């Protein structure tokens, strides 16, 4: 089954404790992206990757890191999480970022930073 | 930057009626517009895409219109069913905005039996 898999589904952590949210897709997609979703603010893009070893900042990249060493994986790293990073996170992928490409989203990771 | 406005108030509608949602945008003229469905706690799921040179697109009970003069898209769910209850997001892509799909805040639809 074609899908984007995120882990973990839920995560509670404390301020300053490094964490990684994994994202993997099995569709051989070139483009991958991370979003966060907050009430009243909608989906905001954190980082995206056009291909292996190619990443770029989205609208809200501060406090986050990503890497794209393999085509299928695009982990999101929070080196020193803070409470304002409490949010619902989504990974998404598409064939490329052309004008008619739909995004496939993962099921989300609900992160709480205490 | 591109701004997208969707009605933040929930739309309550009776089963069988047509639900109509609006998506208004400013600034860049998008090359295309997409609509997604999102259920609580789940990731958005793609529904429809309409290009700037298309006025209308249909898929089963769904219809999308795109008016570049008004800078607006309308999303219709005809013969609505309780299973259609969800949040619907519009997303715009503009060449001038780079490789980014910008999402609206979504409109929640509640279909009552």
mmCIF file of N, CA, C and O in Angstrom, chain B residues 6 9 31 34 36 39 41-44 63 71 88 96 99 102 105:
data_model
loop_
_atom_site.group_PDB
_atom_site.id
_atom_site.type_symbol
_atom_site.label_atom_id
_atom_site.label_comp_id
_atom_site.label_asym_id
_atom_site.label_seq_id
_atom_site.Cartn_x
_atom_site.Cartn_y
_atom_site.Cartn_z
ATOM 1 N N UNK B 6 -10.226 31.041 4.358
ATOM 2 C CA UNK B 6 -11.369 30.151 4.354
ATOM 3 C C UNK B 6 -12.205 30.480 5.576
ATOM 4 O O UNK B 6 -11.673 30.891 6.603
ATOM 5 N N UNK B 9 -15.553 29.595 10.561
ATOM 6 C CA UNK B 9 -16.745 29.097 11.261
ATOM 7 C C UNK B 9 -17.177 27.781 10.655
ATOM 8 O O UNK B 9 -17.130 27.590 9.430
ATOM 9 N N UNK B 31 -1.217 29.114 -10.155
ATOM 10 C CA UNK B 31 -1.247 28.288 -11.355
ATOM 11 C C UNK B 31 -2.333 27.222 -11.218
ATOM 12 O O UNK B 31 -2.943 26.823 -12.202
ATOM 13 N N UNK B 34 -5.778 23.344 -5.101
ATOM 14 C CA UNK B 34 -6.135 21.999 -4.669
ATOM 15 C C UNK B 34 -7.065 22.059 -3.464
ATOM 16 O O UNK B 34 -7.017 23.001 -2.670
ATOM 17 N N UNK B 36 -8.328 19.585 -0.139
ATOM 18 C CA UNK B 36 -8.041 18.415 0.664
ATOM 19 C C UNK B 36 -9.117 18.255 1.721
ATOM 20 O O UNK B 36 -9.722 19.229 2.185
ATOM 21 N N UNK B 39 -9.728 14.681 8.389
ATOM 22 C CA UNK B 39 -10.503 14.190 9.525
ATOM 23 C C UNK B 39 -9.718 14.459 10.805
ATOM 24 O O UNK B 39 -8.483 14.547 10.770
ATOM 25 N N UNK B 41 -7.389 14.679 13.763
ATOM 26 C CA UNK B 41 -6.194 13.946 14.131
ATOM 27 C C UNK B 41 -5.534 13.178 13.010
ATOM 28 O O UNK B 41 -4.606 12.393 13.257
ATOM 29 N N UNK B 42 -5.987 13.385 11.785
ATOM 30 C CA UNK B 42 -5.433 12.649 10.645
ATOM 31 C C UNK B 42 -4.808 13.617 9.649
ATOM 32 O O UNK B 42 -5.034 14.827 9.686
ATOM 33 N N UNK B 43 -4.033 13.072 8.731
ATOM 34 C CA UNK B 43 -3.432 13.899 7.710
ATOM 35 C C UNK B 43 -4.426 14.244 6.611
ATOM 36 O O UNK B 43 -5.367 13.498 6.360
ATOM 37 N N UNK B 44 -4.235 15.387 5.962
ATOM 38 C CA UNK B 44 -5.110 15.765 4.842
ATOM 39 C C UNK B 44 -5.035 14.739 3.711
ATOM 40 O O UNK B 44 -3.977 14.145 3.472
ATOM 41 N N UNK B 63 -17.752 19.343 -6.512
ATOM 42 C CA UNK B 63 -17.537 20.261 -7.625
ATOM 43 C C UNK B 63 -16.713 21.437 -7.140
ATOM 44 O O UNK B 63 -16.952 21.976 -6.065
ATOM 45 N N UNK B 71 -10.645 36.055 -7.568
ATOM 46 C CA UNK B 71 -9.630 35.428 -6.700
ATOM 47 C C UNK B 71 -10.317 34.529 -5.680
ATOM 48 O O UNK B 71 -10.111 34.640 -4.453
ATOM 49 N N UNK B 88 -12.228 20.857 5.456
ATOM 50 C CA UNK B 88 -11.802 20.922 4.060
ATOM 51 C C UNK B 88 -10.826 22.080 3.895
ATOM 52 O O UNK B 88 -11.112 23.221 4.292
ATOM 53 N N UNK B 96 5.313 32.341 -8.576
ATOM 54 C CA UNK B 96 6.033 33.430 -7.928
ATOM 55 C C UNK B 96 6.351 33.130 -6.475
ATOM 56 O O UNK B 96 7.191 33.784 -5.857
ATOM 57 N N UNK B 99 8.597 26.810 -4.697
ATOM 58 C CA UNK B 99 8.121 25.441 -4.633
ATOM 59 C C UNK B 99 7.336 25.185 -3.350
ATOM 60 O O UNK B 99 7.716 24.383 -2.524
ATOM 61 N N UNK B 102 0.674 26.548 -0.461
ATOM 62 C CA UNK B 102 0.219 27.300 0.707
ATOM 63 C C UNK B 102 -1.211 26.921 1.038
ATOM 64 O O UNK B 102 -2.086 26.969 0.175
ATOM 65 N N UNK B 105 -6.711 27.882 6.285
ATOM 66 C CA UNK B 105 -6.936 27.333 7.609
ATOM 67 C C UNK B 105 -8.001 26.252 7.675
ATOM 68 O O UNK B 105 -8.128 25.558 8.682
#
